[in-house]
CSV table of C-alpha atoms in Angstrom, one decimal:
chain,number,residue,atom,x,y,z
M,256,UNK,CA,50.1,-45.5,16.3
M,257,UNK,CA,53.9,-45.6,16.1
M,258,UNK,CA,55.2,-48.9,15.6
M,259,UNK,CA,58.7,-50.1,15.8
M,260,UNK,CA,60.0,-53.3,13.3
M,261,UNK,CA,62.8,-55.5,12.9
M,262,UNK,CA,64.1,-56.0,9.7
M,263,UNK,CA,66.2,-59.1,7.9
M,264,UNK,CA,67.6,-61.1,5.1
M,265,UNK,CA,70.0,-63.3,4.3
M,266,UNK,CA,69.1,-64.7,0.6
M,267,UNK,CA,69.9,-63.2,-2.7
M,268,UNK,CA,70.3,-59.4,-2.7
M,269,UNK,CA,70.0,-58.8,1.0
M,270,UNK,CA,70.0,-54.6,0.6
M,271,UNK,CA,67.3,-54.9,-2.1
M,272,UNK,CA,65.0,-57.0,-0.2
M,273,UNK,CA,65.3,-54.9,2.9
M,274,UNK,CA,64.6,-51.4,0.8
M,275,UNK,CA,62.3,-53.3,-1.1
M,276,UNK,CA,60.4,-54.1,2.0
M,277,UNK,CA,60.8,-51.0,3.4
M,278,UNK,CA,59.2,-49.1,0.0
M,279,UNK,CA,56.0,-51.8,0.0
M,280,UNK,CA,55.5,-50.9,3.5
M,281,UNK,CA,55.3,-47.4,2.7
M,282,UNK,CA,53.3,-47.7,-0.1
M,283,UNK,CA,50.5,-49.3,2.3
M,284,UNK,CA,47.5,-46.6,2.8
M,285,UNK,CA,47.6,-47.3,6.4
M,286,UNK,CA,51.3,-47.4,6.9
M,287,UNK,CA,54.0,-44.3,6.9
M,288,UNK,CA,57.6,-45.1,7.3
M,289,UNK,CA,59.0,-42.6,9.8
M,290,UNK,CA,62.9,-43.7,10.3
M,291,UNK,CA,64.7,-46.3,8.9
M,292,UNK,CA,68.1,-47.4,10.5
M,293,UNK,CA,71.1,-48.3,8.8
M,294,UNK,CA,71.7,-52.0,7.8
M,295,UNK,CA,74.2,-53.8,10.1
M,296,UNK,CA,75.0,-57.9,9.0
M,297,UNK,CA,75.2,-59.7,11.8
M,298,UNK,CA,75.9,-63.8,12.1
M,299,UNK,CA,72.8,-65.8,12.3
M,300,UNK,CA,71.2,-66.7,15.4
M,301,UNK,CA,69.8,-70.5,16.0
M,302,UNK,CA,70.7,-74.2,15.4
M,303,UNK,CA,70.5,-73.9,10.9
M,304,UNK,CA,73.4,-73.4,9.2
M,305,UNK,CA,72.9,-70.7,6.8
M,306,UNK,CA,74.5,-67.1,5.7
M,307,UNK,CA,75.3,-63.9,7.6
M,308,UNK,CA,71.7,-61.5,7.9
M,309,UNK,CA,71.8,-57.7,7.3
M,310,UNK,CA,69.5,-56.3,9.7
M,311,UNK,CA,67.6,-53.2,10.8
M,312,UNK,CA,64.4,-51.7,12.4
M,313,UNK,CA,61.9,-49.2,11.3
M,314,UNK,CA,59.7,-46.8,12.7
M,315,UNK,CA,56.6,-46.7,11.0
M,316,UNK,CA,53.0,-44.5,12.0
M,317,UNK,CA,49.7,-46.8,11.2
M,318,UNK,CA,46.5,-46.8,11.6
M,319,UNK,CA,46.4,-50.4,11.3
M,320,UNK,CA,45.8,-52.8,14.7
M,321,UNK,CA,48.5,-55.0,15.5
M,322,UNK,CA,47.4,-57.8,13.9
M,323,UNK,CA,46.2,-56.2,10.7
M,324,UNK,CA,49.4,-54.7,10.7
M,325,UNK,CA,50.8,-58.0,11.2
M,326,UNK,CA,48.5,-59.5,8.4
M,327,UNK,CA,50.2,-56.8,6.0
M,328,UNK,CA,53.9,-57.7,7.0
M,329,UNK,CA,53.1,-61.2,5.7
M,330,UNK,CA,51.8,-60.3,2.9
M,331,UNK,CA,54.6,-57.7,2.1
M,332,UNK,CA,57.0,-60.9,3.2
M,333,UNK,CA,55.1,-63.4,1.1
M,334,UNK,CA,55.9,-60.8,-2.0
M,335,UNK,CA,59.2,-60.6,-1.8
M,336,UNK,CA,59.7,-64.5,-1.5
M,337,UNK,CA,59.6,-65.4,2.2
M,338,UNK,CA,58.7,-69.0,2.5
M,339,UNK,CA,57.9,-70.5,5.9
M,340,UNK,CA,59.6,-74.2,6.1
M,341,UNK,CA,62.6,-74.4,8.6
M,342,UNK,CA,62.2,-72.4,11.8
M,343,UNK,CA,65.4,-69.9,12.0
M,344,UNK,CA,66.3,-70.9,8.6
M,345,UNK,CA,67.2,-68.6,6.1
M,346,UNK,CA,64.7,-66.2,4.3
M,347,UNK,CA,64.4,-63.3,1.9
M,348,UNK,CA,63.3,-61.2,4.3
M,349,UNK,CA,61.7,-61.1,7.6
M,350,UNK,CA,59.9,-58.6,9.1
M,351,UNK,CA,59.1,-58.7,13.4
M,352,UNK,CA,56.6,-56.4,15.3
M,353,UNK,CA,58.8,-55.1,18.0
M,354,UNK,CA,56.6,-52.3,19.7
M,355,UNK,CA,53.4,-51.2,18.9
M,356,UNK,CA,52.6,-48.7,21.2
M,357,UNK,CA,52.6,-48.9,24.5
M,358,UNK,CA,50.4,-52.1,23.9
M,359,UNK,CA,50.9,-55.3,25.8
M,360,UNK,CA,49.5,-58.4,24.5
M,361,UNK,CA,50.2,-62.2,23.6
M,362,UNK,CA,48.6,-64.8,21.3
M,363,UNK,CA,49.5,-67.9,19.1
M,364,UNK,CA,50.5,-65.4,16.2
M,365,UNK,CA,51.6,-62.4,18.1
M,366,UNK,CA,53.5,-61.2,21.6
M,367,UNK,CA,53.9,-57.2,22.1
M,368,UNK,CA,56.3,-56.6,23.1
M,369,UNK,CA,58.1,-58.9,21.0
M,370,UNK,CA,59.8,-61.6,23.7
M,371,UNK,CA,63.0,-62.4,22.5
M,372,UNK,CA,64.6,-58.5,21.2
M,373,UNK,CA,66.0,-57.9,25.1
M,374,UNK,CA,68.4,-60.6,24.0
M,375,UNK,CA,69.1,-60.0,20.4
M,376,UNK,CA,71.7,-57.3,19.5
M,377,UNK,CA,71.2,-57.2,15.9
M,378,UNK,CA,67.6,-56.1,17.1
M,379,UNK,CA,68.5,-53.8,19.8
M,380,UNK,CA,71.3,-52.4,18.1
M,381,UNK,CA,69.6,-50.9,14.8
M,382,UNK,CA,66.4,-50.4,17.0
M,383,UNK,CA,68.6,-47.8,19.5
M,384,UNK,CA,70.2,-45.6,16.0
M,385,UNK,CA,66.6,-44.7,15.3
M,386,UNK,CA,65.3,-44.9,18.8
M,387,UNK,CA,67.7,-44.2,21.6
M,388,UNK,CA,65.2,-43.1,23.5
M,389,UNK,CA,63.3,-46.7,24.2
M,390,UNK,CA,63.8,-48.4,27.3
């Protein structure tokens, strides 16, 4: 199943946690990277007061079900540092779920299509250099 991901940091070595991500996600037995976009840094979004993000989206091909696959971001986030205290705060990286299919679905941990990336350039821009094609 094709699966389309937003990418972001803006802690530390920003490019590093992103290609790190990117490699641990690829390194998964049920994941395959198939496009990566280019990193664009955008100004954060929200009410915290925190540093500029570099952002971008991947394409990956997994066997995994969304919330396995969602169970594997974490764990690739918790990794690399992320910590979950201050909603919108800042992080080392954050990986979203954008598309997973043509699946539609909503829960306490998960909405598919994700609900907010309509309104959210620094998603739909990176997301359109590997995917122009989406509507």
């Amino acid at each position: 199943m094709l699966a389309y991901l937003g990418l972001g940091s803006n802690i530390g070595d920003r490019r590093f946690y992103l290609h790190k991500a990117v490699e641990l996600l690829d390194a998964h037995p049920s994941i395959s990277v198939v496009s990566v976009s280019p990193y664009i840094e955008t100004e954060p979004v929200g009410p915290v007061e925190q540093e500029p993000f570099l952002n971008g989206a991947a394409i990956v091909d997994t066997a995994l079900g969304p919330m396995e696959l969602l169970e594997a971001i974490h764990m690739i986030e918790n990794k690399l540092g992320r910590t979950r205290g201050v909603r919108w705060g800042p992080r080392t990286v954050d990986i979203d779920i954008l598309i997973y299919g043509e699946l539609v679905m909503e829960s306490e941990e998960l909405t598919i299509p994700h609900p907010e990336m309509h309104r959210r350039d620094f998603v739909l821009l990176p997301l359109s250099m590997i995917a122009p094609e989406l509507q």
